[in-house]
mmCIF file of C-alpha atoms and ligand atoms in Angstrom:
data_model
loop_
_atom_site.group_PDB
_atom_site.id
_atom_site.type_symbol
_atom_site.label_atom_id
_atom_site.label_comp_id
_atom_site.label_asym_id
_atom_site.label_seq_id
_atom_site.Cartn_x
_atom_site.Cartn_y
_atom_site.Cartn_z
ATOM 1 C CA MET A 1 0.141 -0.155 -0.180
ATOM 2 C CA THR A 2 1.200 3.295 -0.845
ATOM 3 C CA ALA A 3 2.125 5.755 2.070
ATOM 4 C CA PRO A 4 0.443 8.604 2.964
ATOM 5 C CA ASN A 5 1.150 12.119 1.424
ATOM 6 C CA TYR A 6 0.802 13.948 4.764
ATOM 7 C CA ALA A 7 1.426 17.485 3.964
ATOM 8 C CA ARG A 8 -1.132 16.893 1.167
ATOM 9 C CA VAL A 9 -3.507 15.714 3.453
ATOM 10 C CA GLU A 10 -2.620 18.324 5.879
ATOM 11 C CA ALA A 11 -4.091 21.133 3.314
ATOM 12 C CA LEU A 12 -6.893 19.373 2.035
ATOM 13 C CA ILE A 13 -7.832 19.621 6.010
ATOM 14 C CA THR A 14 -7.192 23.285 6.624
ATOM 15 C CA ASP A 15 -9.179 23.950 3.544
ATOM 16 C CA MET A 16 -11.868 21.785 4.223
ATOM 17 C CA ARG A 17 -11.872 23.324 7.696
ATOM 18 C CA ALA A 18 -11.647 26.774 5.747
ATOM 19 C CA GLY A 19 -15.259 26.293 4.440
ATOM 20 C CA LYS A 20 -14.046 25.064 0.709
ATOM 21 C CA ARG A 21 -15.697 22.367 -1.123
ATOM 22 C CA LEU A 22 -13.362 21.374 -3.459
ATOM 23 C CA ALA A 23 -11.301 20.215 -0.103
ATOM 24 C CA LEU A 24 -14.148 18.704 1.184
ATOM 25 C CA ALA A 25 -15.293 16.961 -2.149
ATOM 26 C CA ARG A 26 -11.937 15.203 -2.439
ATOM 27 C CA LEU A 27 -11.455 14.043 0.860
ATOM 28 C CA ILE A 28 -15.219 12.004 0.455
ATOM 29 C CA SER A 29 -13.488 10.796 -2.764
ATOM 30 C CA LYS A 30 -10.474 9.296 -0.958
ATOM 31 C CA VAL A 31 -13.520 7.919 1.505
ATOM 32 C CA GLU A 32 -15.199 6.162 -1.572
ATOM 33 C CA ASN A 33 -11.931 5.331 -3.500
ATOM 34 C CA ARG A 34 -10.214 3.829 0.131
ATOM 35 C CA ASP A 35 -7.515 5.631 -0.191
ATOM 36 C CA PRO A 36 -4.473 4.550 1.508
ATOM 37 C CA ASP A 37 -4.330 8.948 2.651
ATOM 38 C CA LEU A 38 -7.821 7.611 4.899
ATOM 39 C CA HIS A 39 -6.116 6.157 8.046
ATOM 40 C CA GLU A 40 -4.171 10.028 8.468
ATOM 41 C CA VAL A 41 -7.623 11.778 7.522
ATOM 42 C CA MET A 42 -9.506 10.076 10.518
ATOM 43 C CA ARG A 43 -6.289 10.824 12.408
ATOM 44 C CA ARG A 44 -6.836 14.494 11.921
ATOM 45 C CA ILE A 45 -10.485 15.425 11.941
ATOM 46 C CA TYR A 46 -12.022 13.192 13.923
ATOM 47 C CA ALA A 47 -11.199 15.200 17.406
ATOM 48 C CA LEU A 48 -12.761 17.770 15.185
ATOM 49 C CA SER A 49 -16.487 16.066 14.781
ATOM 50 C CA GLY A 50 -18.723 14.906 17.563
ATOM 51 C CA LYS A 51 -20.673 18.851 17.464
ATOM 52 C CA ALA A 52 -23.189 17.431 13.907
ATOM 53 C CA GLN A 53 -26.995 16.569 14.413
ATOM 54 C CA ILE A 54 -26.786 13.862 11.961
ATOM 55 C CA TRP A 55 -31.009 13.172 11.182
ATOM 56 C CA GLY A 56 -31.979 10.555 8.870
ATOM 57 C CA ILE A 57 -34.713 10.411 6.210
ATOM 58 C CA THR A 58 -36.079 7.628 5.224
ATOM 59 C CA GLY A 59 -39.320 6.165 3.135
ATOM 60 C CA PRO A 60 -40.545 4.931 0.261
ATOM 61 C CA PRO A 61 -39.444 5.742 -3.645
ATOM 62 C CA GLY A 62 -41.644 8.835 -3.949
ATOM 63 C CA ALA A 63 -43.092 9.758 -1.030
ATOM 64 C CA GLY A 64 -41.295 12.858 -1.091
ATOM 65 C CA LYS A 65 -37.767 12.364 1.268
ATOM 66 C CA SER A 66 -35.802 15.329 -1.714
ATOM 67 C CA THR A 67 -38.888 17.544 -1.381
ATOM 68 C CA MET A 68 -38.633 17.121 2.540
ATOM 69 C CA VAL A 69 -34.722 17.722 3.183
ATOM 70 C CA ASP A 70 -34.854 20.322 0.159
ATOM 71 C CA GLN A 71 -37.232 22.381 2.731
ATOM 72 C CA PHE A 72 -34.889 21.077 5.339
ATOM 73 C CA ALA A 73 -32.555 22.899 4.630
ATOM 74 C CA ILE A 74 -34.122 26.115 3.544
ATOM 75 C CA GLU A 75 -35.407 26.901 7.032
ATOM 76 C CA LEU A 76 -32.251 25.633 8.504
ATOM 77 C CA ARG A 77 -30.491 28.273 6.062
ATOM 78 C CA LYS A 78 -32.892 30.570 7.715
ATOM 79 C CA ARG A 79 -32.071 29.858 10.942
ATOM 80 C CA GLY A 80 -28.330 30.112 10.193
ATOM 81 C CA LYS A 81 -26.958 26.722 10.159
ATOM 82 C CA ARG A 82 -25.012 25.571 7.722
ATOM 83 C CA VAL A 83 -26.527 21.910 6.413
ATOM 84 C CA ALA A 84 -25.033 19.239 4.735
ATOM 85 C CA ILE A 85 -27.026 16.363 2.599
ATOM 86 C CA VAL A 86 -26.024 13.410 1.562
ATOM 87 C CA ALA A 87 -28.640 11.015 -0.447
ATOM 88 C CA VAL A 88 -27.608 7.382 -0.511
ATOM 89 C CA ASP A 89 -29.109 4.770 -3.307
ATOM 90 C CA PRO A 90 -27.134 1.511 -2.790
ATOM 91 C CA SER A 91 -28.300 0.658 -7.048
ATOM 92 C CA SER A 92 -26.513 3.683 -7.819
ATOM 93 C CA PRO A 93 -22.932 2.492 -9.232
ATOM 94 C CA PHE A 94 -22.624 6.421 -9.701
ATOM 95 C CA THR A 95 -21.516 9.016 -7.033
ATOM 96 C CA GLY A 96 -20.894 12.620 -7.321
ATOM 97 C CA GLY A 97 -24.370 13.249 -9.374
ATOM 98 C CA ALA A 98 -27.928 13.182 -7.828
ATOM 99 C CA ILE A 99 -30.443 12.180 -9.598
ATOM 100 C CA LEU A 100 -31.760 15.041 -12.468
ATOM 101 C CA GLY A 101 -34.857 16.127 -10.437
ATOM 102 C CA ASP A 102 -33.109 16.254 -7.604
ATOM 103 C CA ARG A 103 -30.183 17.517 -9.465
ATOM 104 C CA ILE A 104 -32.382 20.448 -10.343
ATOM 105 C CA ARG A 105 -34.141 20.882 -7.160
ATOM 106 C CA MET A 106 -30.732 21.436 -5.318
ATOM 107 C CA GLN A 107 -29.580 24.134 -7.822
ATOM 108 C CA ARG A 108 -31.332 26.674 -5.771
ATOM 109 C CA HIS A 109 -28.610 25.969 -3.108
ATOM 110 C CA THR A 110 -25.513 25.903 -5.680
ATOM 111 C CA HIS A 111 -24.331 28.936 -4.583
ATOM 112 C CA ASP A 112 -24.653 29.131 -1.094
ATOM 113 C CA GLU A 113 -21.602 27.855 1.005
ATOM 114 C CA GLY A 114 -23.770 26.922 3.607
ATOM 115 C CA VAL A 115 -24.967 23.938 1.989
ATOM 116 C CA PHE A 116 -23.547 21.076 0.827
ATOM 117 C CA ILE A 117 -24.582 18.054 -1.266
ATOM 118 C CA ARG A 118 -23.446 14.506 -2.567
ATOM 119 C CA SER A 119 -24.678 11.658 -3.567
ATOM 120 C CA LEU A 120 -23.297 8.419 -2.567
ATOM 121 C CA GLY A 121 -23.769 5.148 -4.484
ATOM 122 C CA THR A 122 -21.914 1.600 -4.669
ATOM 123 C CA ARG A 123 -18.521 1.685 -5.501
ATOM 124 C CA GLY A 124 -15.505 -0.075 -4.739
ATOM 125 C CA LYS A 125 -14.911 -3.539 -3.353
ATOM 126 C CA HIS A 126 -13.771 -2.890 0.462
ATOM 127 C CA GLY A 127 -16.065 -1.574 2.801
ATOM 128 C CA GLY A 128 -19.111 -1.685 2.441
ATOM 129 C CA LEU A 129 -21.766 1.662 1.153
ATOM 130 C CA SER A 130 -22.761 2.354 4.856
ATOM 131 C CA HIS A 131 -19.389 2.393 6.111
ATOM 132 C CA ALA A 132 -18.455 4.523 3.598
ATOM 133 C CA THR A 133 -21.885 7.049 4.395
ATOM 134 C CA LYS A 134 -20.261 6.759 8.032
ATOM 135 C CA GLU A 135 -17.125 7.729 7.744
ATOM 136 C CA VAL A 136 -18.572 10.578 4.713
ATOM 137 C CA VAL A 137 -20.867 12.000 8.026
ATOM 138 C CA LEU A 138 -18.096 12.026 10.368
ATOM 139 C CA LEU A 139 -16.341 14.048 7.229
ATOM 140 C CA LEU A 140 -18.742 16.324 7.321
ATOM 141 C CA ASP A 141 -19.190 16.649 11.231
ATOM 142 C CA SER A 142 -15.288 17.809 11.418
ATOM 143 C CA ALA A 143 -15.744 20.645 8.424
ATOM 144 C CA GLY A 144 -18.027 22.215 11.048
ATOM 145 C CA PHE A 145 -21.871 21.497 9.396
ATOM 146 C CA ASP A 146 -24.355 21.877 11.718
ATOM 147 C CA VAL A 147 -26.653 19.179 10.262
ATOM 148 C CA ILE A 148 -26.628 16.589 8.476
ATOM 149 C CA LEU A 149 -29.356 15.202 6.180
ATOM 150 C CA VAL A 150 -28.913 11.630 5.118
ATOM 151 C CA GLU A 151 -31.947 10.238 2.591
ATOM 152 C CA THR A 152 -32.091 6.911 1.571
ATOM 153 C CA ALA A 153 -34.738 4.779 0.417
ATOM 154 C CA GLY A 154 -36.339 3.205 2.994
ATOM 155 C CA VAL A 155 -35.910 0.045 1.129
ATOM 156 C CA GLY A 156 -33.397 -3.653 1.811
ATOM 157 C CA GLN A 157 -30.712 -4.061 4.817
ATOM 158 C CA THR A 158 -28.205 -1.972 3.218
ATOM 159 C CA GLU A 159 -30.660 1.349 3.564
ATOM 160 C CA LEU A 160 -31.669 0.403 6.920
ATOM 161 C CA ASP A 161 -27.756 -0.320 8.101
ATOM 162 C CA VAL A 162 -26.932 3.461 6.736
ATOM 163 C CA LEU A 163 -29.491 5.262 8.520
ATOM 164 C CA LYS A 164 -27.961 3.319 12.030
ATOM 165 C CA LEU A 165 -25.428 6.374 11.628
ATOM 166 C CA ALA A 166 -29.108 8.983 12.105
ATOM 167 C CA GLN A 167 -29.640 10.217 15.553
ATOM 168 C CA THR A 168 -33.188 10.918 14.920
ATOM 169 C CA VAL A 169 -34.685 8.854 11.877
ATOM 170 C CA VAL A 170 -37.972 10.468 9.965
ATOM 171 C CA VAL A 171 -39.996 8.056 7.891
ATOM 172 C CA ALA A 172 -41.944 9.653 5.238
ATOM 173 C CA LEU A 173 -44.562 8.136 3.899
ATOM 174 C CA VAL A 174 -47.740 9.177 1.680
ATOM 175 C CA PRO A 175 -51.135 7.772 1.189
ATOM 176 C CA GLU A 176 -53.049 5.795 -0.979
ATOM 177 C CA SER A 177 -50.181 3.198 -1.377
ATOM 178 C CA GLY A 178 -50.644 0.751 1.291
ATOM 179 C CA ASP A 179 -47.835 1.869 3.332
ATOM 180 C CA SER A 180 -48.756 0.982 6.541
ATOM 181 C CA ILE A 181 -48.315 -2.645 6.033
ATOM 182 C CA GLN A 182 -45.428 -1.625 3.623
ATOM 183 C CA VAL A 183 -43.520 0.251 6.906
ATOM 184 C CA MET A 184 -44.411 -3.134 9.555
ATOM 185 C CA LYS A 185 -42.716 -5.218 6.305
ATOM 186 C CA ALA A 186 -39.875 -2.974 6.160
ATOM 187 C CA GLY A 187 -38.457 -2.902 9.598
ATOM 188 C CA LEU A 188 -39.491 0.886 9.252
ATOM 189 C CA MET A 189 -41.705 0.556 12.558
ATOM 190 C CA GLU A 190 -38.610 -0.056 14.518
ATOM 191 C CA ILE A 191 -36.002 2.671 13.386
ATOM 192 C CA ALA A 192 -38.833 5.782 13.330
ATOM 193 C CA ASP A 193 -38.098 8.519 15.814
ATOM 194 C CA ILE A 194 -40.830 10.270 13.598
ATOM 195 C CA PHE A 195 -43.646 9.287 11.332
ATOM 196 C CA ALA A 196 -44.018 12.287 8.940
ATOM 197 C CA VAL A 197 -47.594 11.300 6.438
ATOM 198 C CA ASN A 198 -46.131 13.351 3.368
ATOM 199 C CA LYS A 199 -48.436 14.906 0.631
ATOM 200 C CA SER A 200 -51.529 15.726 2.943
ATOM 201 C CA ASP A 201 -53.267 17.296 -0.012
ATOM 202 C CA ARG A 202 -54.291 13.923 -1.100
ATOM 203 C CA PRO A 203 -57.159 12.288 0.213
ATOM 204 C CA GLU A 204 -56.769 9.324 2.610
ATOM 205 C CA ALA A 205 -54.089 11.201 4.599
ATOM 206 C CA ASP A 206 -56.102 11.324 7.734
ATOM 207 C CA LYS A 207 -56.786 7.569 7.265
ATOM 208 C CA LEU A 208 -53.321 6.970 7.188
ATOM 209 C CA VAL A 209 -52.510 9.152 10.106
ATOM 210 C CA LYS A 210 -54.954 7.412 12.638
ATOM 211 C CA GLU A 211 -53.328 4.103 10.841
ATOM 212 C CA ILE A 212 -49.937 5.263 11.856
ATOM 213 C CA ILE A 213 -50.572 6.588 15.424
ATOM 214 C CA THR A 214 -52.088 2.546 16.168
ATOM 215 C CA MET A 215 -49.279 1.464 14.599
ATOM 216 C CA VAL A 216 -47.200 3.449 17.174
ATOM 217 C CA GLY A 217 -49.692 2.942 19.895
ATOM 218 C CA LEU A 218 -48.959 -1.022 19.689
ATOM 219 C CA ASN A 219 -45.374 -0.817 19.080
ATOM 220 C CA ASP A 220 -43.358 -1.428 22.238
ATOM 221 C CA HIS A 221 -41.776 1.713 22.700
ATOM 222 C CA ASP A 222 -40.806 0.927 26.560
ATOM 223 C CA GLU A 223 -36.747 0.792 25.285
ATOM 224 C CA LYS A 224 -37.250 4.532 24.115
ATOM 225 C CA SER A 225 -39.740 5.945 26.519
ATOM 226 C CA TRP A 226 -40.155 8.374 23.083
ATOM 227 C CA MET A 227 -43.640 8.678 21.685
ATOM 228 C CA VAL A 228 -42.687 8.583 18.277
ATOM 229 C CA PRO A 229 -45.136 11.516 16.536
ATOM 230 C CA VAL A 230 -47.111 11.675 13.682
ATOM 231 C CA LYS A 231 -47.146 14.481 11.532
ATOM 232 C CA LYS A 232 -48.833 15.682 8.675
ATOM 233 C CA THR A 233 -46.771 17.427 5.449
ATOM 234 C CA GLU A 234 -47.516 18.897 2.104
ATOM 235 C CA ALA A 235 -43.406 19.025 1.450
ATOM 236 C CA THR A 236 -44.186 20.579 -2.195
ATOM 237 C CA ARG A 237 -45.677 23.627 -0.448
ATOM 238 C CA GLY A 238 -43.637 23.513 2.615
ATOM 239 C CA VAL A 239 -47.143 22.658 4.706
ATOM 240 C CA GLY A 240 -46.195 21.267 7.764
ATOM 241 C CA MET A 241 -42.391 21.215 7.380
ATOM 242 C CA VAL A 242 -41.881 24.146 10.786
ATOM 243 C CA GLU A 243 -44.133 21.533 12.598
ATOM 244 C CA LEU A 244 -41.542 18.738 11.817
ATOM 245 C CA LEU A 245 -38.678 20.664 12.233
ATOM 246 C CA ASP A 246 -39.691 20.800 16.133
ATOM 247 C CA SER A 247 -40.220 17.809 16.170
ATOM 248 C CA ILE A 248 -36.762 16.745 15.207
ATOM 249 C CA GLY A 249 -35.759 19.480 17.628
ATOM 250 C CA GLU A 250 -37.610 17.700 20.662
ATOM 251 C CA HIS A 251 -35.933 14.313 19.847
ATOM 252 C CA GLN A 252 -32.706 16.375 19.490
ATOM 253 C CA ALA A 253 -33.568 17.290 23.019
ATOM 254 C CA TRP A 254 -34.769 14.308 24.560
ATOM 255 C CA LEU A 255 -31.447 12.691 23.088
ATOM 256 C CA GLY A 256 -29.638 14.577 25.360
ATOM 257 C CA LYS A 257 -31.658 14.559 28.503
ATOM 258 C CA THR A 258 -31.604 10.954 28.890
ATOM 259 C CA GLY A 259 -28.124 9.924 28.149
ATOM 260 C CA ASN A 260 -29.367 8.192 24.752
ATOM 261 C CA ARG A 261 -27.407 10.806 22.417
ATOM 262 C CA ASP A 262 -24.251 8.907 23.874
ATOM 263 C CA GLU A 263 -25.723 5.188 23.594
ATOM 264 C CA LYS A 264 -25.840 6.091 19.590
ATOM 265 C CA GLY A 265 -22.750 7.232 19.784
ATOM 266 C CA ARG A 266 -21.367 4.284 20.997
ATOM 267 C CA ARG A 267 -22.904 1.865 19.022
ATOM 268 C CA PHE A 268 -22.071 4.656 16.168
ATOM 269 C CA LEU A 269 -18.349 4.250 16.875
ATOM 270 C CA LYS A 270 -18.350 0.374 17.441
ATOM 271 C CA GLU A 271 -19.563 -0.158 14.279
ATOM 272 C CA GLU A 272 -17.380 1.729 12.671
ATOM 273 C CA VAL A 273 -13.951 -0.120 14.404
ATOM 274 C CA LEU A 274 -15.591 -2.809 13.611
ATOM 275 C CA ASP A 275 -16.281 -2.283 10.122
ATOM 276 C CA ILE A 276 -12.682 -1.152 9.607
ATOM 277 C CA LEU A 277 -11.477 -4.605 11.153
ATOM 278 C CA VAL A 278 -13.763 -6.561 8.645
ATOM 279 C CA GLU A 279 -11.941 -4.343 5.706
ATOM 280 C CA ARG A 280 -8.794 -4.823 7.151
ATOM 281 C CA LEU A 281 -9.744 -8.911 6.528
ATOM 282 C CA GLU A 282 -11.089 -9.000 3.377
ATOM 283 C CA ARG A 283 -8.109 -7.193 2.285
ATOM 284 C CA SER A 284 -5.528 -9.213 4.142
ATOM 285 C CA LEU A 285 -7.675 -11.957 2.330
ATOM 286 C CA ASP A 286 -7.347 -10.631 -1.277
ATOM 287 C CA GLY A 287 -6.240 -12.996 -3.984
ATOM 288 C CA ALA A 288 -5.718 -16.022 -1.235
ATOM 289 C CA PHE A 289 -7.284 -18.640 -3.750
ATOM 290 C CA GLU A 290 -4.665 -16.832 -6.110
ATOM 291 C CA THR A 291 -1.347 -17.802 -4.309
ATOM 292 C CA ARG A 292 0.046 -21.240 -5.410
ATOM 293 C CA SER A 293 -0.727 -22.450 -1.703
ATOM 294 C CA GLY A 294 -3.836 -21.250 -2.063
ATOM 295 C CA LYS A 295 -4.722 -23.224 -5.451
ATOM 296 C CA GLU A 296 -3.291 -26.473 -3.960
ATOM 297 C CA LEU A 297 -5.501 -26.125 -0.847
ATOM 298 C CA LEU A 298 -8.475 -25.328 -2.798
ATOM 299 C CA GLU A 299 -7.916 -28.589 -5.058
ATOM 300 C CA GLN A 300 -7.119 -30.336 -1.672
ATOM 301 C CA LEU A 301 -10.714 -29.221 -0.633
ATOM 302 C CA LEU A 302 -12.380 -30.467 -3.962
ATOM 303 C CA ARG A 303 -10.468 -33.905 -3.607
ATOM 304 C CA ARG A 304 -12.144 -33.823 -0.162
ATOM 305 C CA GLU A 305 -8.885 -34.203 1.771
ATOM 306 C CA ILE A 306 -9.473 -30.981 3.943
ATOM 307 C CA ASP A 307 -12.807 -29.520 4.967
ATOM 308 C CA PRO A 308 -13.206 -26.172 4.739
ATOM 309 C CA TYR A 309 -12.809 -25.221 8.275
ATOM 310 C CA SER A 310 -9.171 -26.324 8.210
ATOM 311 C CA ALA A 311 -9.048 -24.862 4.966
ATOM 312 C CA ALA A 312 -10.225 -21.234 6.468
ATOM 313 C CA ASP A 313 -7.553 -22.150 9.491
ATOM 314 C CA THR A 314 -5.012 -22.175 6.926
ATOM 315 C CA LEU A 315 -5.610 -19.562 5.170
ATOM 316 C CA SER A 316 -6.125 -17.590 8.668
ATOM 317 C CA GLY A 317 -2.380 -18.642 10.042
ATOM 318 C CA GLN A 318 -3.684 -20.499 12.542
HETATM 319 N N1 LIG B 401 -49.164 16.151 -4.223
HETATM 320 C C1 LIG B 401 -47.563 16.357 -3.716
HETATM 321 N N2 LIG B 401 -46.920 16.166 -4.183
HETATM 322 C C2 LIG B 401 -45.812 16.176 -3.378
HETATM 323 C C3 LIG B 401 -45.644 16.336 -2.162
HETATM 324 N N3 LIG B 401 -44.103 15.903 -2.140
HETATM 325 C C4 LIG B 401 -43.169 15.802 -2.904
HETATM 326 N N4 LIG B 401 -44.720 15.500 -3.920
HETATM 327 C C5 LIG B 401 -43.661 15.205 -5.194
HETATM 328 O O1 LIG B 401 -43.335 13.586 -5.275
HETATM 329 C C6 LIG B 401 -42.680 13.208 -6.246
HETATM 330 C C7 LIG B 401 -41.407 12.750 -5.513
HETATM 331 O O2 LIG B 401 -40.903 13.693 -4.706
HETATM 332 P P1 LIG B 401 -39.348 13.132 -4.306
HETATM 333 O O3 LIG B 401 -38.844 14.161 -3.286
HETATM 334 O O4 LIG B 401 -38.244 13.332 -5.346
HETATM 335 O O5 LIG B 401 -39.546 11.973 -3.504
HETATM 336 P P2 LIG B 401 -38.536 11.053 -2.912
HETATM 337 O O6 LIG B 401 -38.560 9.782 -3.897
HETATM 338 O O7 LIG B 401 -38.999 10.190 -1.947
HETATM 339 O O8 LIG B 401 -37.069 11.943 -2.557
HETATM 340 C C8 LIG B 401 -42.013 14.929 -6.734
HETATM 341 O O9 LIG B 401 -42.994 14.909 -8.172
HETATM 342 C C9 LIG B 401 -42.689 15.803 -5.749
HETATM 343 O O10 LIG B 401 -42.598 16.973 -6.504
HETATM 344 C C10 LIG B 401 -46.624 17.050 -1.932
HETATM 345 O O11 LIG B 401 -46.520 16.895 -0.290
HETATM 346 N N5 LIG B 401 -47.939 17.129 -2.086
HETATM 347 MG MG1 LIG B 402 -35.421 11.181 -3.421
#
């Protein structure tokens, strides 16, 4: 592995701290590409992180998550907060570019230094998407953003994993799509700190609100003793968005008061370190079967001369 370029890392971090987007974008690319400089980057920025609020926004595709995130950004800017938006799409092999609609919507922030937007998709072999997202969030945190919004679709394990890094998770739902059943299925019930029934301009919104309230009541939330609020929104017109922000604020305050913020922090950091170890192990085992002894081991397995557990012992040097 190439040695880290210390002077370059230092310069990038200084620039990032001074608010230069290009430096931040370069550092994020290092995370995505699992760059050899990454350890040095983390060593330098880690102590600067831990101040940002990290919110997750999830829900089915088309629920209005991006529209909501945009509205949040506008309102938070009014309040003088610096906002970073991370859109996580595991199905996308591309990074750096949002889908067209999102890009157009986000264009209004292009000239605003206080808003940073980045999309993350699957990339590279080592380090899963949720690991990379965690490290991007640490970077944004150390860059001084007050609020980091992580948007991801509420489908699939990767998306749910990504949300573990958020302190407050908003689940967006829409009427007319049998969403309440989806909520149960997708494990969104467990992950939701707040529900937003969006597109409340449509009929059936009140019915969905009632259904979700019933489900929240049935769900065992005693671990948290946080009563999950169900809010009605119409993101396109900004209706209900301030009330939704208020709920998020209350949840954040509750996290601090009850010690749950630290508890989430511990969970986040434990996973981060375990992710690093898994990545190292995977890397060290890369091409294990490509060497001469590895190939021979494979033949022995095929001939039933050795069992897979013993082969694993051999490979891990035990
Ligand atoms: N009628 C209505 N449409 C909305 C509302 N919020 C979002 N939309 C529209 O729903 C579509 C999907 O929104 P988007 O934010 O991209 O959803 P995402 O896939 O969850 O990020 C877009 O055409 C939005 O303009 C709403 O409150 N009411
Ligand atoms: Mg979206």
